[in-house]
PDB file of C-alpha atoms in Angstrom:
ATOM      1  CA  MET A   1     -21.747 -72.465 -11.027  1.00 38.00           C
ATOM      2  CA  ARG A   2     -21.566 -69.797 -13.775  1.00 37.00           C
ATOM      3  CA  LYS A   3     -23.018 -67.225 -11.389  1.00 38.00           C
ATOM      4  CA  LEU A   4     -20.392 -68.147  -8.743  1.00 33.00           C
ATOM      5  CA  VAL A   5     -17.583 -67.755 -11.289  1.00 36.00           C
ATOM      6  CA  SER A   6     -19.023 -64.443 -12.460  1.00 41.00           C
ATOM      7  CA  ALA A   7     -19.247 -63.206  -8.893  1.00 38.00           C
ATOM      8  CA  PHE A   8     -15.669 -64.321  -8.211  1.00 36.00           C
ATOM      9  CA  GLY A   9     -14.504 -62.589 -11.370  1.00 41.00           C
ATOM     10  CA  LEU A  10     -16.283 -59.382 -10.342  1.00 34.00           C
ATOM     11  CA  LEU A  11     -14.641 -59.460  -6.909  1.00 33.00           C
ATOM     12  CA  THR A  12     -11.250 -60.017  -8.530  1.00 38.00           C
ATOM     13  CA  LEU A  13     -11.753 -57.032 -10.840  1.00 34.00           C
ATOM     14  CA  MET A  14     -12.795 -54.846  -7.887  1.00 36.00           C
ATOM     15  CA  ALA A  15      -9.726 -55.882  -5.915  1.00 35.00           C
ATOM     16  CA  VAL A  16      -7.443 -55.061  -8.852  1.00 35.00           C
ATOM     17  CA  ALA A  17      -9.155 -51.715  -9.283  1.00 37.00           C
ATOM     18  CA  LEU A  18      -8.752 -50.881  -5.599  1.00 35.00           C
ATOM     19  CA  VAL A  19      -5.046 -51.753  -5.693  1.00 36.00           C
ATOM     20  CA  SER A  20      -4.577 -49.619  -8.806  1.00 41.00           C
ATOM     21  CA  CYS A  21      -6.402 -46.675  -7.211  1.00 40.00           C
ATOM     22  CA  LYS A  22      -4.327 -46.996  -4.069  1.00 40.00           C
ATOM     23  CA  GLN A  23      -1.091 -47.058  -6.048  1.00 42.00           C
ATOM     24  CA  GLY A  24      -2.220 -44.052  -8.088  1.00 44.00           C
ATOM     25  CA  SER A  25      -3.084 -42.188  -4.910  1.00 42.00           C
ATOM     26  CA  GLU A  26       0.287 -42.988  -3.363  1.00 43.00           C
ATOM     27  CA  ASN A  27       2.076 -41.847  -6.502  1.00 44.00           C
ATOM     28  CA  THR A  28       0.100 -38.588  -6.532  1.00 42.00           C
ATOM     29  CA  THR A  29       0.760 -37.932  -2.845  1.00 42.00           C
ATOM     30  CA  ALA A  30       4.468 -38.672  -3.168  1.00 41.00           C
ATOM     31  CA  SER A  31       4.707 -36.040  -5.960  1.00 41.00           C
ATOM     32  CA  THR A  32       8.173 -36.493  -7.386  1.00 43.00           C
ATOM     33  CA  SER A  33      10.298 -33.960  -9.196  1.00 41.00           C
ATOM     34  CA  PRO A  34      11.664 -34.641 -12.720  1.00 45.00           C
ATOM     35  CA  GLU A  35      14.769 -36.182 -11.130  1.00 47.00           C
ATOM     36  CA  GLY A  36      12.596 -38.660  -9.236  1.00 44.00           C
ATOM     37  CA  THR A  37      13.063 -37.160  -5.770  1.00 45.00           C
ATOM     38  CA  PRO A  38      10.025 -36.154  -3.672  1.00 45.00           C
ATOM     39  CA  SER A  39       9.078 -32.495  -4.045  1.00 46.00           C
ATOM     40  CA  GLU A  40       9.561 -30.278  -0.988  1.00 50.00           C
ATOM     41  CA  THR A  41       5.892 -29.341  -0.600  1.00 47.00           C
ATOM     42  CA  ALA A  42       2.811 -31.170  -1.863  1.00 49.00           C
ATOM     43  CA  MET A  43       0.119 -28.888  -3.266  1.00 48.00           C
ATOM     44  CA  THR A  44      -2.313 -29.921  -0.526  1.00 57.00           C
ATOM     45  CA  ASP A  45       0.220 -28.856   2.134  1.00 75.00           C
ATOM     46  CA  ILE A  46       0.564 -25.230   0.994  1.00 85.00           C
ATOM     47  CA  LYS A  47      -0.598 -22.830   3.713  1.00 92.00           C
ATOM     48  CA  VAL A  48      -2.030 -19.622   2.263  1.00 93.00           C
ATOM     49  CA  ALA A  49      -3.639 -16.504   3.767  1.00 95.00           C
ATOM     50  CA  TYR A  50      -4.413 -12.966   2.664  1.00 94.00           C
ATOM     51  CA  VAL A  51      -4.665  -9.434   4.019  1.00 96.00           C
ATOM     52  CA  VAL A  52      -7.052  -6.686   2.903  1.00 95.00           C
ATOM     53  CA  THR A  53      -4.330  -4.221   1.948  1.00 94.00           C
ATOM     54  CA  ASP A  54      -6.347  -0.985   1.897  1.00 94.00           C
ATOM     55  CA  SER A  55      -7.828  -1.678   5.315  1.00 95.00           C
ATOM     56  CA  LEU A  56      -4.475  -2.762   6.745  1.00 96.00           C
ATOM     57  CA  ILE A  57      -2.735   0.433   5.637  1.00 96.00           C
ATOM     58  CA  ALA A  58      -5.579   2.749   6.652  1.00 96.00           C
ATOM     59  CA  LYS A  59      -5.684   1.349  10.204  1.00 96.00           C
ATOM     60  CA  TYR A  60      -1.922   1.087  10.697  1.00 97.00           C
ATOM     61  CA  GLU A  61      -0.986   3.574  13.439  1.00 96.00           C
ATOM     62  CA  PHE A  62       2.278   4.569  11.760  1.00 96.00           C
ATOM     63  CA  PHE A  63       0.421   5.440   8.553  1.00 97.00           C
ATOM     64  CA  LYS A  64      -2.322   7.343  10.397  1.00 97.00           C
ATOM     65  CA  GLU A  65       0.163   9.428  12.365  1.00 96.00           C
ATOM     66  CA  LYS A  66       2.411  10.253   9.407  1.00 96.00           C
ATOM     67  CA  SER A  67      -0.596  10.995   7.183  1.00 97.00           C
ATOM     68  CA  GLU A  68      -1.853  13.510   9.735  1.00 97.00           C
ATOM     69  CA  GLU A  69       1.598  15.124   9.852  1.00 97.00           C
ATOM     70  CA  ILE A  70       1.596  15.493   6.059  1.00 97.00           C
ATOM     71  CA  THR A  71      -1.956  16.863   6.138  1.00 97.00           C
ATOM     72  CA  GLU A  72      -0.986  19.417   8.785  1.00 97.00           C
ATOM     73  CA  LYS A  73       2.063  20.372   6.759  1.00 96.00           C
ATOM     74  CA  GLY A  74      -0.207  20.850   3.748  1.00 96.00           C
ATOM     75  CA  ARG A  75      -2.471  23.154   5.758  1.00 96.00           C
ATOM     76  CA  LYS A  76       0.487  25.329   6.770  1.00 96.00           C
ATOM     77  CA  PHE A  77       1.703  25.444   3.170  1.00 96.00           C
ATOM     78  CA  GLU A  78      -1.772  26.449   2.010  1.00 95.00           C
ATOM     79  CA  THR A  79      -1.975  29.215   4.611  1.00 96.00           C
ATOM     80  CA  ASP A  80       1.456  30.545   3.633  1.00 96.00           C
ATOM     81  CA  LEU A  81       0.645  30.368  -0.076  1.00 95.00           C
ATOM     82  CA  SER A  82      -2.718  32.091   0.402  1.00 95.00           C
ATOM     83  CA  SER A  83      -1.065  34.875   2.384  1.00 95.00           C
ATOM     84  CA  ARG A  84       1.519  35.446  -0.339  1.00 95.00           C
ATOM     85  CA  ALA A  85      -1.142  35.332  -3.039  1.00 95.00           C
ATOM     86  CA  ARG A  86      -3.268  37.941  -1.254  1.00 95.00           C
ATOM     87  CA  GLY A  87      -0.221  40.177  -0.859  1.00 95.00           C
ATOM     88  CA  PHE A  88       0.531  39.870  -4.570  1.00 94.00           C
ATOM     89  CA  GLU A  89      -3.075  40.581  -5.551  1.00 95.00           C
ATOM     90  CA  GLN A  90      -3.086  43.670  -3.338  1.00 95.00           C
ATOM     91  CA  GLU A  91       0.113  44.886  -4.957  1.00 94.00           C
ATOM     92  CA  VAL A  92      -1.426  44.385  -8.416  1.00 94.00           C
ATOM     93  CA  ALA A  93      -4.539  46.305  -7.334  1.00 94.00           C
ATOM     94  CA  ASN A  94      -2.411  49.164  -6.009  1.00 94.00           C
ATOM     95  CA  PHE A  95      -0.489  49.325  -9.260  1.00 91.00           C
ATOM     96  CA  GLU A  96      -3.700  49.486 -11.285  1.00 91.00           C
ATOM     97  CA  GLN A  97      -4.861  52.419  -9.147  1.00 92.00           C
ATOM     98  CA  THR A  98      -1.588  54.374  -9.371  1.00 91.00           C
ATOM     99  CA  ALA A  99      -0.439  53.442 -12.865  1.00 87.00           C
ATOM    100  CA  GLY A 100      -1.964  56.614 -14.323  1.00 87.00           C
ATOM    101  CA  SER A 101       0.299  58.826 -12.246  1.00 90.00           C
ATOM    102  CA  MET A 102       3.478  56.946 -13.229  1.00 90.00           C
ATOM    103  CA  THR A 103       5.821  57.648 -16.097  1.00 90.00           C
ATOM    104  CA  GLN A 104       5.995  55.096 -18.876  1.00 91.00           C
ATOM    105  CA  ASN A 105       9.345  53.809 -17.621  1.00 93.00           C
ATOM    106  CA  GLN A 106       8.074  53.556 -14.046  1.00 91.00           C
ATOM    107  CA  ALA A 107       4.964  51.652 -15.178  1.00 91.00           C
ATOM    108  CA  ARG A 108       7.058  49.272 -17.296  1.00 93.00           C
ATOM    109  CA  ALA A 109       9.469  48.634 -14.444  1.00 94.00           C
ATOM    110  CA  LYS A 110       6.578  47.933 -12.024  1.00 93.00           C
ATOM    111  CA  GLN A 111       4.959  45.568 -14.517  1.00 94.00           C
ATOM    112  CA  GLU A 112       8.211  43.629 -14.888  1.00 95.00           C
ATOM    113  CA  ASP A 113       8.543  43.507 -11.089  1.00 95.00           C
ATOM    114  CA  LEU A 114       4.999  42.155 -10.732  1.00 95.00           C
ATOM    115  CA  MET A 115       5.575  39.549 -13.443  1.00 96.00           C
ATOM    116  CA  LYS A 116       8.724  38.389 -11.640  1.00 96.00           C
ATOM    117  CA  LYS A 117       6.820  38.149  -8.350  1.00 95.00           C
ATOM    118  CA  GLU A 118       4.066  36.175 -10.062  1.00 96.00           C
ATOM    119  CA  ARG A 119       6.604  33.690 -11.448  1.00 96.00           C
ATOM    120  CA  ASN A 120       8.192  33.379  -8.003  1.00 96.00           C
ATOM    121  CA  LEU A 121       4.768  32.739  -6.488  1.00 96.00           C
ATOM    122  CA  MET A 122       4.066  29.997  -9.038  1.00 96.00           C
ATOM    123  CA  THR A 123       7.472  28.437  -8.386  1.00 97.00           C
ATOM    124  CA  PHE A 124       6.833  28.548  -4.648  1.00 95.00           C
ATOM    125  CA  ARG A 125       3.463  26.814  -5.148  1.00 96.00           C
ATOM    126  CA  ASP A 126       4.975  24.118  -7.384  1.00 97.00           C
ATOM    127  CA  ASN A 127       7.773  23.459  -4.882  1.00 97.00           C
ATOM    128  CA  LEU A 128       5.258  23.037  -2.068  1.00 96.00           C
ATOM    129  CA  MET A 129       3.223  20.571  -4.124  1.00 96.00           C
ATOM    130  CA  GLN A 130       6.333  18.596  -5.055  1.00 97.00           C
ATOM    131  CA  GLU A 131       7.435  18.459  -1.431  1.00 97.00           C
ATOM    132  CA  LEU A 132       4.058  17.153  -0.267  1.00 96.00           C
ATOM    133  CA  SER A 133       3.995  14.628  -3.094  1.00 97.00           C
ATOM    134  CA  ALA A 134       7.488  13.432  -2.154  1.00 98.00           C
ATOM    135  CA  ASP A 135       6.442  13.124   1.505  1.00 97.00           C
ATOM    136  CA  GLU A 136       3.421  11.048   0.517  1.00 97.00           C
ATOM    137  CA  SER A 137       5.464   8.773  -1.764  1.00 97.00           C
ATOM    138  CA  LYS A 138       8.036   8.207   0.968  1.00 97.00           C
ATOM    139  CA  LEU A 139       5.290   7.429   3.478  1.00 97.00           C
ATOM    140  CA  TYR A 140       3.785   4.727   1.263  1.00 96.00           C
ATOM    141  CA  SER A 141       7.244   3.330   0.547  1.00 97.00           C
ATOM    142  CA  ASP A 142       8.017   3.145   4.278  1.00 97.00           C
ATOM    143  CA  VAL A 143       4.619   1.568   5.027  1.00 97.00           C
ATOM    144  CA  TYR A 144       5.022  -1.113   2.349  1.00 96.00           C
ATOM    145  CA  ASP A 145       8.557  -1.874   3.557  1.00 96.00           C
ATOM    146  CA  GLN A 146       7.368  -2.271   7.148  1.00 96.00           C
ATOM    147  CA  ILE A 147       4.413  -4.459   6.165  1.00 96.00           C
ATOM    148  CA  GLN A 148       6.640  -6.585   3.918  1.00 95.00           C
ATOM    149  CA  GLU A 149       9.162  -7.066   6.726  1.00 96.00           C
ATOM    150  CA  TYR A 150       6.476  -7.974   9.259  1.00 96.00           C
ATOM    151  CA  LEU A 151       4.636 -10.351   6.915  1.00 96.00           C
ATOM    152  CA  THR A 152       7.880 -12.131   6.034  1.00 95.00           C
ATOM    153  CA  SER A 153       8.609 -12.701   9.708  1.00 95.00           C
ATOM    154  CA  TYR A 154       4.984 -13.682  10.405  1.00 95.00           C
ATOM    155  CA  ALA A 155       4.912 -16.175   7.516  1.00 95.00           C
ATOM    156  CA  GLU A 156       8.138 -17.843   8.618  1.00 94.00           C
ATOM    157  CA  GLU A 157       6.961 -18.144  12.222  1.00 94.00           C
ATOM    158  CA  ASN A 158       3.521 -19.508  11.295  1.00 93.00           C
ATOM    159  CA  GLY A 159       4.433 -21.750   8.380  1.00 92.00           C
ATOM    160  CA  PHE A 160       2.803 -19.803   5.548  1.00 93.00           C
ATOM    161  CA  GLU A 161       4.093 -20.398   2.028  1.00 93.00           C
ATOM    162  CA  MET A 162       2.167 -17.401   0.686  1.00 93.00           C
ATOM    163  CA  ILE A 163       0.324 -14.334   1.996  1.00 95.00           C
ATOM    164  CA  LEU A 164      -1.693 -12.565  -0.681  1.00 95.00           C
ATOM    165  CA  SER A 165      -2.732  -8.937  -1.005  1.00 93.00           C
ATOM    166  CA  TYR A 166      -6.486  -8.506  -1.450  1.00 92.00           C
ATOM    167  CA  THR A 167      -7.718  -5.227  -2.927  1.00 90.00           C
ATOM    168  CA  ARG A 168     -11.040  -4.396  -4.541  1.00 86.00           C
ATOM    169  CA  GLY A 169     -10.695  -4.701  -8.299  1.00 85.00           C
ATOM    170  CA  GLY A 170      -7.341  -6.463  -7.923  1.00 86.00           C
ATOM    171  CA  ALA A 171      -6.232  -9.874  -9.173  1.00 86.00           C
ATOM    172  CA  ILE A 172      -8.198 -11.826  -6.521  1.00 87.00           C
ATOM    173  CA  TRP A 173     -11.965 -11.780  -7.066  1.00 85.00           C
ATOM    174  CA  TYR A 174     -12.935 -14.200  -4.307  1.00 87.00           C
ATOM    175  CA  SER A 175     -11.320 -15.451  -1.144  1.00 87.00           C
ATOM    176  CA  ASN A 176     -12.557 -17.488   1.783  1.00 90.00           C
ATOM    177  CA  LYS A 177     -13.000 -15.231   4.819  1.00 92.00           C
ATOM    178  CA  ALA A 178     -11.360 -17.908   6.961  1.00 92.00           C
ATOM    179  CA  LEU A 179      -8.062 -17.115   5.217  1.00 93.00           C
ATOM    180  CA  ASP A 180      -8.261 -13.403   6.137  1.00 94.00           C
ATOM    181  CA  ILE A 181      -5.539 -12.552   8.679  1.00 95.00           C
ATOM    182  CA  THR A 182      -5.802  -8.750   8.314  1.00 95.00           C
ATOM    183  CA  ASP A 183      -6.866  -8.105  11.917  1.00 95.00           C
ATOM    184  CA  GLU A 184      -4.132 -10.335  13.304  1.00 95.00           C
ATOM    185  CA  ILE A 185      -1.461  -8.666  11.169  1.00 96.00           C
ATOM    186  CA  LEU A 186      -2.802  -5.200  12.028  1.00 95.00           C
ATOM    187  CA  GLU A 187      -2.667  -5.973  15.735  1.00 96.00           C
ATOM    188  CA  GLY A 188       0.909  -7.194  15.434  1.00 95.00           C
ATOM    189  CA  LEU A 189       2.033  -4.224  13.320  1.00 95.00           C
ATOM    190  CA  ASN A 190       0.518  -1.654  15.673  1.00 95.00           C
ATOM    191  CA  LYS A 191       1.936  -3.417  18.706  1.00 94.00           C
ATOM    192  CA  LYS A 192       5.391  -3.404  17.135  1.00 93.00           C
ATOM    193  CA  TYR A 193       5.156   0.266  16.114  1.00 93.00           C
ATOM    194  CA  ILE A 194       3.838   1.458  19.479  1.00 91.00           C
ATOM    195  CA  GLY A 195       6.555  -0.565  21.178  1.00 90.00           C
ATOM    196  CA  SER A 196       9.205   1.107  19.034  1.00 89.00           C
ATOM    197  CA  LYS A 197       8.022   4.530  20.262  1.00 82.00           C
ATOM    198  CA  THR A 198       8.362   3.591  23.926  1.00 71.00           C
ATOM    199  CA  PRO A 199      11.697   4.912  25.216  1.00 69.00           C
ATOM    200  CA  THR A 200      13.981   2.198  26.525  1.00 58.00           C
ATOM    201  CA  LYS A 201      15.275   2.622  30.059  1.00 55.00           C
TER     202      LYS A 201
END
């Protein structure tokens, strides 16, 4: 009889425990805000993905095309600068050869002229570097704006609460490969960009 009572008591305790666990689970799932209303999104319902940013940018057709344009522009600048530098060096060499036959005033005037040309050459070089740097900064700004716009649209259409940026040495040290949507985003970005280049009839 004592064993039967003990067994009954054990079953009763288990039933109470199960009810308590179920209530606790329901309360956790309901997840209420401080005002007592259910929160908009339970933690388990958050849909997250990430893109490998460096790879996405490097393979984006817009970035590749504009990068090549900047590189080509840099080559032309370098050719022009080299040509001017050689001309200046030749002028300096000529002066060194003929300086002995010049009067003191003529030599001083030529030296001042060469110094002015050297300063102009340095200014020209600095302006070229600044222009290329500005082009590169604008390119990255345009690329980030386009990616941001596309990801925002993609997230809204596919129900993502968050799309993270994964870069080596960045804030994220590990991520499940199943959450990587880089290729899908890249395909969509390139399709959109190529489509924008097609003339409308």
